[in-house]
Tab-separated table of C-alpha atoms in Angstrom:
chain	number	residue	atom	x	y	z
L	12	MET	CA	73.192	73.797	100.430
L	13	LYS	CA	73.628	74.580	96.731
L	14	ASP	CA	76.949	75.941	95.465
L	15	SER	CA	75.553	79.389	94.710
L	16	ASP	CA	73.988	79.536	98.154
L	17	ILE	CA	77.362	78.749	99.755
L	18	LEU	CA	79.065	81.705	98.051
L	19	GLN	CA	76.081	83.952	98.810
L	20	ARG	CA	75.979	82.885	102.465
L	21	LEU	CA	79.778	83.264	102.788
L	22	THR	CA	79.515	86.781	101.362
L	23	GLU	CA	76.850	87.666	103.944
L	24	VAL	CA	78.897	86.254	106.819
L	25	LEU	CA	82.002	88.174	105.682
L	26	GLU	CA	79.924	91.357	105.448
L	27	SER	CA	78.625	90.839	108.987
L	28	ARG	CA	82.204	90.429	110.251
L	29	LYS	CA	82.973	94.042	109.303
L	30	SER	CA	81.376	95.107	112.577
L	31	ALA	CA	82.686	92.164	114.619
L	32	ASP	CA	85.360	92.264	117.311
L	33	ALA	CA	88.822	91.660	115.809
L	34	GLU	CA	89.811	89.667	118.868
L	35	LYS	CA	86.927	87.254	118.482
L	36	SER	CA	86.677	86.827	114.691
L	37	TYR	CA	89.545	85.789	112.384
L	38	VAL	CA	87.914	87.661	109.484
L	39	ALA	CA	87.441	90.807	111.555
L	40	SER	CA	91.128	90.576	112.528
L	41	LEU	CA	92.041	90.416	108.807
L	42	TYR	CA	89.904	93.518	108.057
L	43	ALA	CA	91.561	95.287	110.985
L	44	LYS	CA	95.076	94.433	109.774
L	45	GLY	CA	94.100	95.741	106.348
L	46	LEU	CA	94.661	95.050	102.651
L	47	ASP	CA	98.356	94.053	102.786
L	48	LYS	CA	97.690	91.342	105.357
L	49	ILE	CA	94.850	89.900	103.254
L	50	LEU	CA	97.029	89.972	100.109
L	51	LYS	CA	99.854	88.243	101.982
L	52	LYS	CA	97.389	85.452	102.817
L	53	VAL	CA	96.346	85.200	99.138
L	54	GLY	CA	100.023	84.751	98.174
L	55	GLU	CA	100.629	82.259	100.966
L	56	GLU	CA	97.584	80.106	100.183
L	57	SER	CA	98.440	80.164	96.481
L	58	ALA	CA	101.866	78.686	97.304
L	59	GLU	CA	100.219	76.069	99.539
L	60	THR	CA	97.804	75.138	96.732
L	61	ILE	CA	100.765	74.588	94.387
L	62	ILE	CA	102.603	72.494	97.004
L	63	ALA	CA	99.477	70.379	97.698
L	64	ALA	CA	98.991	69.712	93.978
L	65	LYS	CA	102.635	68.631	93.631
L	66	ASN	CA	102.111	66.292	96.599
L	67	GLY	CA	99.335	64.627	94.574
L	68	ASP	CA	97.150	64.787	97.671
L	69	SER	CA	93.544	65.519	96.593
L	70	LYS	CA	92.281	66.143	100.107
L	71	GLN	CA	95.115	68.592	100.840
L	72	LEU	CA	94.550	70.289	97.458
L	73	ILE	CA	90.837	70.846	98.152
L	74	TYR	CA	91.692	72.126	101.638
L	75	GLU	CA	94.338	74.596	100.446
L	76	MET	CA	92.238	75.782	97.493
L	77	ALA	CA	89.361	76.443	99.904
L	78	ASP	CA	91.822	78.561	101.938
L	79	LEU	CA	92.863	80.409	98.760
L	80	TRP	CA	89.288	81.082	97.615
L	81	PHE	CA	88.261	82.056	101.137
L	82	HIS	CA	90.959	84.734	101.337
L	83	CYS	CA	90.096	85.861	97.783
L	84	ILE	CA	86.501	86.386	98.912
L	85	VAL	CA	87.681	88.231	102.038
L	86	LEU	CA	89.710	90.447	99.673
L	87	LEU	CA	86.625	91.109	97.540
L	88	SER	CA	84.572	91.880	100.637
L	89	GLN	CA	87.252	94.249	101.987
L	90	GLN	CA	87.071	96.056	98.621
L	91	ASN	CA	83.249	96.090	98.747
L	92	LEU	CA	83.050	93.617	95.855
L	93	THR	CA	81.319	90.215	95.653
L	94	PRO	CA	82.241	86.801	94.216
L	95	ASP	CA	79.356	86.874	91.753
L	96	LEU	CA	81.269	89.616	89.871
L	97	VAL	CA	84.112	87.123	89.359
L	98	LEU	CA	81.674	84.421	88.241
L	99	LYS	CA	79.969	86.845	85.820
L	100	GLU	CA	83.407	87.654	84.358
L	101	LEU	CA	84.020	83.920	83.885
L	102	GLU	CA	80.610	83.598	82.215
L	103	ARG	CA	81.315	86.574	79.957
L	104	ARG	CA	84.466	84.937	78.650
L	105	PHE	CA	82.737	81.789	77.496
L	106	GLY	CA	82.178	81.883	73.807
L	107	LEU	CA	84.046	85.197	73.696
L	108	SER	CA	87.665	84.073	73.969
L	109	GLY	CA	89.076	83.642	70.488
L	110	ILE	CA	90.710	80.321	71.242
L	111	GLU	CA	87.726	78.911	73.110
L	112	GLU	CA	85.308	80.120	70.470
L	113	LYS	CA	87.370	78.710	67.641
L	114	SER	CA	87.411	75.414	69.505
L	115	GLN	CA	83.650	75.537	70.018
L	116	ARG	CA	83.028	76.356	66.358
L	117	GLN	CA	85.315	73.478	65.482
L	118	GLN	CA	83.232	71.154	67.658
L	119	LEU	CA	80.043	72.322	65.980
L	120	LYS	CA	81.566	71.461	62.612
L	121	ASP	CA	82.823	68.032	63.733
Y	18	MET	CA	72.856	82.320	84.465
Y	19	LYS	CA	72.987	81.613	88.180
Y	20	ASP	CA	76.351	81.451	89.963
Y	21	SER	CA	76.168	77.721	90.605
Y	22	ASP	CA	75.257	77.127	86.973
Y	23	ILE	CA	78.334	79.096	85.856
Y	24	LEU	CA	80.695	76.863	87.859
Y	25	GLN	CA	78.827	73.740	86.737
Y	26	ARG	CA	78.886	74.808	83.077
Y	27	LEU	CA	82.574	75.791	83.313
Y	28	THR	CA	83.362	72.362	84.764
Y	29	GLU	CA	81.567	70.686	81.847
Y	30	VAL	CA	83.380	72.809	79.267
Y	31	LEU	CA	86.763	72.057	80.875
Y	32	GLU	CA	85.918	68.340	80.898
Y	33	SER	CA	85.041	68.469	77.186
Y	34	ARG	CA	88.387	70.131	76.449
Y	35	LYS	CA	90.214	66.993	77.569
Y	36	SER	CA	89.568	65.540	74.145
Y	37	ALA	CA	90.057	68.814	72.243
Y	38	ASP	CA	92.936	69.729	69.942
Y	39	ALA	CA	95.726	71.456	71.916
Y	40	GLU	CA	96.356	73.757	68.977
Y	41	LYS	CA	92.774	75.005	68.915
Y	42	SER	CA	91.890	75.206	72.623
Y	43	TYR	CA	93.867	77.095	75.276
Y	44	VAL	CA	92.597	74.695	77.956
Y	45	ALA	CA	93.564	71.636	75.912
Y	46	SER	CA	97.037	73.171	75.462
Y	47	LEU	CA	97.293	73.528	79.272
Y	48	TYR	CA	96.295	69.874	79.779
Y	49	ALA	CA	98.863	68.856	77.155
Y	50	LYS	CA	101.641	70.843	78.848
Y	51	GLY	CA	100.713	69.189	82.140
Y	52	LEU	CA	100.462	69.933	85.840
Y	53	ASP	CA	103.564	72.145	86.220
Y	54	LYS	CA	102.367	74.539	83.503
Y	55	ILE	CA	98.922	74.843	85.153
Y	56	LEU	CA	100.523	75.452	88.587
Y	57	LYS	CA	102.800	78.099	87.086
Y	58	LYS	CA	99.673	79.889	85.836
Y	59	VAL	CA	98.090	79.664	89.327
Y	60	GLY	CA	101.187	81.336	90.793
Y	61	GLU	CA	101.285	83.951	88.049
Y	62	GLU	CA	97.598	84.888	88.337
Y	63	SER	CA	97.879	85.039	92.128
Y	64	ALA	CA	100.654	87.638	91.754
Y	65	GLU	CA	98.534	89.571	89.240
Y	66	THR	CA	95.574	89.521	91.647
Y	67	ILE	CA	97.782	91.019	94.383
Y	68	ILE	CA	99.123	93.684	91.997
Y	69	ALA	CA	95.608	94.591	90.805
Y	70	ALA	CA	94.378	94.952	94.392
Y	71	LYS	CA	97.320	97.228	95.238
Y	72	ASN	CA	96.438	99.304	92.165
Y	73	GLY	CA	93.005	99.847	93.724
Y	74	ASP	CA	91.481	99.005	90.345
Y	75	SER	CA	88.246	97.040	90.925
Y	76	LYS	CA	87.807	96.109	87.275
Y	77	GLN	CA	91.390	94.820	87.025
Y	78	LEU	CA	90.970	92.954	90.332
Y	79	ILE	CA	87.829	91.151	89.130
Y	80	TYR	CA	89.571	90.337	85.842
Y	81	GLU	CA	92.704	88.905	87.470
Y	82	MET	CA	90.751	86.998	90.116
Y	83	ALA	CA	88.666	85.437	87.329
Y	84	ASP	CA	91.973	84.366	85.739
Y	85	LEU	CA	93.126	82.917	89.077
Y	86	TRP	CA	89.890	81.005	89.712
Y	87	PHE	CA	89.782	79.830	86.098
Y	88	HIS	CA	93.247	78.271	86.367
Y	89	CYS	CA	92.325	76.821	89.795
Y	90	ILE	CA	89.338	75.107	88.178
Y	91	VAL	CA	91.534	73.877	85.290
Y	92	LEU	CA	93.840	72.439	87.974
Y	93	LEU	CA	90.911	70.690	89.667
Y	94	SER	CA	89.721	69.334	86.321
Y	95	GLN	CA	93.212	68.071	85.431
Y	96	GLN	CA	93.210	66.236	88.783
Y	97	ASN	CA	89.691	64.884	88.114
Y	98	LEU	CA	88.236	67.050	90.887
Y	99	THR	CA	85.430	69.631	90.752
Y	100	PRO	CA	84.872	73.116	92.212
Y	101	ASP	CA	81.871	71.964	94.245
Y	102	LEU	CA	84.336	70.013	96.451
Y	103	VAL	CA	86.024	73.330	97.287
Y	104	LEU	CA	82.662	74.976	97.986
Y	105	LYS	CA	81.582	72.048	100.198
Y	106	GLU	CA	84.847	72.459	102.145
Y	107	LEU	CA	84.035	76.164	102.623
Y	108	GLU	CA	80.526	75.222	103.773
Y	109	ARG	CA	81.896	72.604	106.185
Y	110	ARG	CA	84.053	75.224	107.907
Y	111	PHE	CA	81.153	77.522	108.723
Y	112	GLY	CA	80.151	77.181	112.304
Y	113	LEU	CA	83.093	74.842	112.834
Y	114	SER	CA	85.967	77.284	113.151
Y	115	GLY	CA	86.478	78.105	116.808
Y	116	ILE	CA	87.002	81.809	116.156
Y	117	GLU	CA	84.039	82.127	113.820
Y	118	GLU	CA	81.764	80.176	116.136
Y	119	LYS	CA	82.797	82.125	119.186
Y	120	SER	CA	82.084	85.305	117.262
Y	121	GLN	CA	78.656	84.011	116.263
Y	122	ARG	CA	77.830	83.018	119.827
Y	123	GLN	CA	78.993	86.432	120.938
Y	124	GLN	CA	76.651	88.086	118.453
Y	125	LEU	CA	73.721	85.988	119.722
Y	126	LYS	CA	74.446	87.150	123.258
Y	127	ASP	CA	74.770	90.834	122.312
P	28	MET	CA	134.575	85.546	88.629
P	29	LYS	CA	133.957	85.862	92.372
P	30	ASP	CA	130.380	85.859	93.694
P	31	SER	CA	130.485	89.500	94.754
P	32	ASP	CA	131.818	90.469	91.344
P	33	ILE	CA	128.923	88.664	89.635
P	34	LEU	CA	126.297	90.683	91.550
P	35	GLN	CA	128.287	93.903	91.017
P	36	ARG	CA	128.702	93.228	87.282
P	37	LEU	CA	125.028	92.252	86.942
P	38	THR	CA	124.036	95.507	88.636
P	39	GLU	CA	126.167	97.483	86.158
P	40	VAL	CA	124.716	95.664	83.163
P	41	LEU	CA	121.146	96.259	84.394
P	42	GLU	CA	121.958	99.946	84.916
P	43	SER	CA	123.311	100.209	81.362
P	44	ARG	CA	120.117	98.651	80.020
P	45	LYS	CA	118.116	101.675	81.230
P	46	SER	CA	119.197	103.499	78.078
P	47	ALA	CA	118.973	100.421	75.815
P	48	ASP	CA	116.415	99.789	73.079
P	49	ALA	CA	113.405	97.888	74.485
P	50	GLU	CA	113.165	95.920	71.255
P	51	LYS	CA	116.725	94.666	71.508
P	52	SER	CA	117.137	94.063	75.262
P	53	TYR	CA	114.856	91.897	77.422
P	54	VAL	CA	115.747	93.990	80.483
P	55	ALA	CA	115.045	97.256	78.681
P	56	SER	CA	111.671	95.804	77.625
P	57	LEU	CA	110.923	95.044	81.306
P	58	TYR	CA	111.816	98.611	82.323
P	59	ALA	CA	109.603	99.911	79.515
P	60	LYS	CA	106.642	97.776	80.616
P	61	GLY	CA	107.127	99.058	84.166
P	62	LEU	CA	106.900	97.922	87.766
P	63	ASP	CA	103.799	95.696	87.499
P	64	LYS	CA	105.353	93.605	84.716
P	65	ILE	CA	108.550	93.112	86.757
P	66	LEU	CA	106.526	92.143	89.862
P	67	LYS	CA	104.483	89.689	87.815
P	68	LYS	CA	107.757	88.023	86.794
P	69	VAL	CA	108.878	87.869	90.469
P	70	GLY	CA	105.621	86.059	91.340
P	71	GLU	CA	105.904	83.745	88.337
P	72	GLU	CA	109.524	82.766	88.996
P	73	SER	CA	108.755	82.226	92.675
P	74	ALA	CA	106.075	79.685	91.672
P	75	GLU	CA	108.510	78.017	89.271
P	76	THR	CA	111.139	77.788	92.027
P	77	ILE	CA	108.606	76.033	94.280
P	78	ILE	CA	107.604	73.643	91.469
P	79	ALA	CA	111.261	72.844	90.653
P	80	ALA	CA	112.006	72.104	94.319
P	81	LYS	CA	109.004	69.757	94.524
P	82	ASN	CA	110.282	68.012	91.374
P	83	GLY	CA	113.502	67.296	93.314
P	84	ASP	CA	115.435	68.465	90.263
P	85	SER	CA	118.553	70.340	91.459
P	86	LYS	CA	119.463	71.659	88.022
P	87	GLN	CA	115.933	72.991	87.453
P	88	LEU	CA	115.895	74.497	90.963
P	89	ILE	CA	119.169	76.395	90.377
P	90	TYR	CA	117.856	77.564	86.994
P	91	GLU	CA	114.519	78.823	88.343
P	92	MET	CA	116.098	80.436	91.413
P	93	ALA	CA	118.512	82.266	89.106
P	94	ASP	CA	115.435	83.518	87.209
P	95	LEU	CA	113.846	84.609	90.507
P	96	TRP	CA	116.966	86.423	91.760
P	97	PHE	CA	117.520	87.979	88.343
P	98	HIS	CA	114.044	89.523	88.318
P	99	CYS	CA	114.505	90.595	91.965
P	100	ILE	CA	117.669	92.465	90.924
P	101	VAL	CA	115.857	94.002	87.942
P	102	LEU	CA	113.208	95.160	90.448
P	103	LEU	CA	115.890	96.697	92.680
P	104	SER	CA	117.488	98.396	89.683
P	105	GLN	CA	114.130	99.759	88.492
P	106	GLN	CA	113.689	101.230	91.981
P	107	ASN	CA	117.261	102.636	91.918
P	108	LEU	CA	118.364	100.167	94.613
P	109	THR	CA	121.187	97.598	94.552
P	110	PRO	CA	121.567	93.960	95.700
P	111	ASP	CA	124.281	94.870	98.213
P	112	LEU	CA	121.542	96.591	100.286
P	113	VAL	CA	119.778	93.214	100.543
P	114	LEU	CA	123.030	91.484	101.484
P	115	LYS	CA	123.805	94.150	104.111
P	116	GLU	CA	120.329	93.564	105.573
P	117	LEU	CA	121.086	89.820	105.747
P	118	GLU	CA	124.425	90.604	107.443
P	119	ARG	CA	122.734	92.969	109.908
P	120	ARG	CA	120.389	90.214	111.068
P	121	PHE	CA	123.138	87.809	112.034
P	122	GLY	CA	123.617	87.751	115.734
P	123	LEU	CA	120.578	90.024	116.095
P	124	SER	CA	117.710	87.562	115.743
P	125	GLY	CA	116.759	86.326	119.192
P	126	ILE	CA	116.393	82.728	118.057
P	127	GLU	CA	119.644	82.736	116.096
P	128	GLU	CA	121.511	84.456	118.891
P	129	LYS	CA	120.171	82.122	121.519
P	130	SER	CA	121.251	79.216	119.338
P	131	GLN	CA	124.704	80.728	118.912
P	132	ARG	CA	125.051	81.324	122.656
P	133	GLN	CA	123.964	77.748	123.200
P	134	GLN	CA	126.703	76.529	120.864
P	135	LEU	CA	129.304	78.618	122.727
P	136	LYS	CA	128.229	76.999	125.982
P	137	ASP	CA	128.295	73.446	124.558
G	18	MET	CA	132.110	92.378	105.266
G	19	LYS	CA	132.182	91.951	101.477
G	20	ASP	CA	129.071	90.753	99.645
G	21	SER	CA	130.585	87.394	98.720
G	22	ASP	CA	131.672	86.885	102.317
G	23	ILE	CA	128.103	87.519	103.510
G	24	LEU	CA	126.666	84.753	101.296
G	25	GLN	CA	129.546	82.427	102.195
G	26	ARG	CA	129.148	83.108	105.914
G	27	LEU	CA	125.363	82.726	105.708
G	28	THR	CA	125.832	79.371	103.970
G	29	GLU	CA	128.142	78.210	106.756
G	30	VAL	CA	125.726	79.316	109.469
G	31	LEU	CA	122.813	77.542	107.748
G	32	GLU	CA	124.925	74.385	107.452
G	33	SER	CA	125.768	74.528	111.173
G	34	ARG	CA	122.057	74.813	111.999
G	35	LYS	CA	121.444	71.327	110.581
G	36	SER	CA	122.623	69.910	113.898
G	37	ALA	CA	121.030	72.636	116.047
G	38	ASP	CA	118.050	72.260	118.350
G	39	ALA	CA	114.797	73.041	116.493
G	40	GLU	CA	113.422	74.702	119.594
G	41	LYS	CA	116.316	77.131	119.831
G	42	SER	CA	117.022	77.965	116.161
G	43	TYR	CA	114.456	79.253	113.645
G	44	VAL	CA	116.460	77.683	110.790
G	45	ALA	CA	116.685	74.328	112.558
G	46	SER	CA	112.906	74.480	113.077
G	47	LEU	CA	112.473	75.041	109.304
G	48	TYR	CA	114.687	72.036	108.507
G	49	ALA	CA	112.697	69.959	111.005
G	50	LYS	CA	109.364	70.972	109.441
G	51	GLY	CA	110.759	70.038	106.036
G	52	LEU	CA	110.676	71.121	102.413
G	53	ASP	CA	106.983	72.120	102.172
G	54	LYS	CA	107.296	74.540	105.098
G	55	ILE	CA	110.376	76.182	103.525
G	56	LEU	CA	108.609	76.452	100.144
G	57	LYS	CA	105.559	77.988	101.810
G	58	LYS	CA	107.871	80.660	103.253
G	59	VAL	CA	109.367	81.300	99.776
G	60	GLY	CA	105.855	81.877	98.401
G	61	GLU	CA	104.874	84.063	101.352
G	62	GLU	CA	107.983	86.264	101.192
G	63	SER	CA	107.604	86.604	97.417
G	64	ALA	CA	104.095	88.013	97.956
G	65	GLU	CA	105.423	90.372	100.644
G	66	THR	CA	108.171	91.569	98.288
G	67	ILE	CA	105.536	92.390	95.655
G	68	ILE	CA	103.372	94.204	98.219
G	69	ALA	CA	106.358	96.207	99.527
G	70	ALA	CA	107.320	97.258	95.991
G	71	LYS	CA	103.743	98.402	95.305
G	72	ASN	CA	103.877	100.409	98.546
G	73	GLY	CA	106.869	102.256	97.071
G	74	ASP	CA	108.639	101.751	100.403
G	75	SER	CA	112.367	101.116	99.723
G	76	LYS	CA	113.168	100.106	103.286
G	77	GLN	CA	110.276	97.609	103.379
G	78	LEU	CA	111.276	96.283	99.938
G	79	ILE	CA	114.881	95.625	101.042
G	80	TYR	CA	113.582	93.995	104.235
G	81	GLU	CA	111.136	91.678	102.445
G	82	MET	CA	113.606	90.802	99.677
G	83	ALA	CA	116.150	89.878	102.358
G	84	ASP	CA	113.467	87.571	103.818
G	85	LEU	CA	112.845	86.081	100.357
G	86	TRP	CA	116.549	85.499	99.612
G	87	PHE	CA	117.118	84.154	103.117
G	88	HIS	CA	114.439	81.487	102.684
G	89	CYS	CA	115.761	80.740	99.167
G	90	ILE	CA	119.182	80.076	100.685
G	91	VAL	CA	117.620	77.923	103.422
G	92	LEU	CA	115.933	75.971	100.596
G	93	LEU	CA	119.278	75.533	98.817
G	94	SER	CA	120.921	74.422	102.059
G	95	GLN	CA	118.120	71.933	102.790
G	96	GLN	CA	118.723	70.490	99.300
G	97	ASN	CA	122.514	70.424	99.917
G	98	LEU	CA	123.053	73.193	97.344
G	99	THR	CA	124.773	76.582	97.738
G	100	PRO	CA	124.009	80.146	96.570
G	101	ASP	CA	127.197	80.300	94.498
G	102	LEU	CA	125.566	77.794	92.102
G	103	VAL	CA	122.791	80.344	91.506
G	104	LEU	CA	125.345	83.129	90.999
G	105	LYS	CA	127.368	80.959	88.588
G	106	GLU	CA	124.145	80.333	86.622
G	107	LEU	CA	123.573	84.106	86.459
G	108	GLU	CA	127.180	84.574	85.274
G	109	ARG	CA	126.810	81.835	82.676
G	110	ARG	CA	123.848	83.625	81.128
G	111	PHE	CA	125.710	86.859	80.545
G	112	GLY	CA	126.745	87.191	76.966
G	113	LEU	CA	124.801	84.011	76.200
G	114	SER	CA	121.219	85.251	76.082
G	115	GLY	CA	120.364	86.113	72.492
G	116	ILE	CA	118.622	89.342	73.417
G	117	GLU	CA	121.330	90.481	75.810
G	118	GLU	CA	124.087	89.571	73.392
G	119	LYS	CA	122.392	91.333	70.481
G	120	SER	CA	122.027	94.376	72.702
G	121	GLN	CA	125.698	94.238	73.662
G	122	ARG	CA	126.760	93.890	70.026
G	123	GLN	CA	124.516	96.814	69.212
G	124	GLN	CA	126.207	98.909	71.893
G	125	LEU	CA	129.633	97.997	70.499
G	126	LYS	CA	128.516	99.223	67.083
G	127	ASP	CA	127.024	102.472	68.422
């Protein structure tokens, strides 16, 4: 599956969980507990990502960052937003940020 | 630009910054300051994502989450890892998580 | 200076900063920027505390935790609360938590 | 109980938990799980403190900050450090920070 398909498919699955039984789906249980619970998970997984990176353990880092991104995407979904909005924002910044642009112009000159 | 192309292109740009001048590129300055500085940014942007969500400001939320993901991808790059590893981990979990799978089976039965 | 005096004196200083010039006092500048800026600092210093602990550097850990507690107390002050309320809450929990109490009873029996 | 006595007493209790049964004491279970588990709790409680502050709920804020400080003090204890070192660091900074000192001088002149 291509990267973009993974995010698209994940978004669809999260959307479908909005009508799922909170006792049977972890995501549905997060929606049911509400925004604060989802944000708590974002904070928790961020700390675990930092700890994994300090442990110098690549496998653990990938695992914890997947947890962080997953809960970020649940947050977006709960707010009726989608990950492609975040990616478009990242795209928009390229060549727009003063520092990045200066660096790119510099490279063109070199 | 398609979503997968954005992450791929971002990865390439971050890779190219490894040889850039730290005074001219923000990313090169992060690499130069090292892992702890990048992790500090991950923690900081995570807090800003939480604050933005509590403000109920979609535009601010997208902006801060882009900052969070950006610094996550800088972290991956600094560790010689790539975002597609995180996406593959997300893909791997689908249909594997007990709760998710049970929910899917439940939906098939309904 | 005794520990309790330090927190009491810090609380008084932070209170006095509410009428200070934001250009001359860091604390006054935090008050002026408002709640979100203070919370961002709490998140940032929390990440730095975690990083310092992983570095196994006691001096850095004490330094970063002082930063974290300082911004926590600024947060309390901005909300017209005081650190002794947090300490009273910690006191209240002793002997109340089931696990702690069970452990204490166990020790009495031993 | 005076504030300083609360921190002192808490420190003593945490120290005594180092020889307690991890199945009977929450603190002993944290020690047994090790540094990363304690740091994860610091990150988690920091996020909950931010969320409580955004909710504008004073009682919840005091509760979550007590959780945050508690796990900070467990961290210190696990590293064979004590909260008075953090308070001494806070004391040391008073009158030393350029901005604070300038502000204090300014107040003396006013």
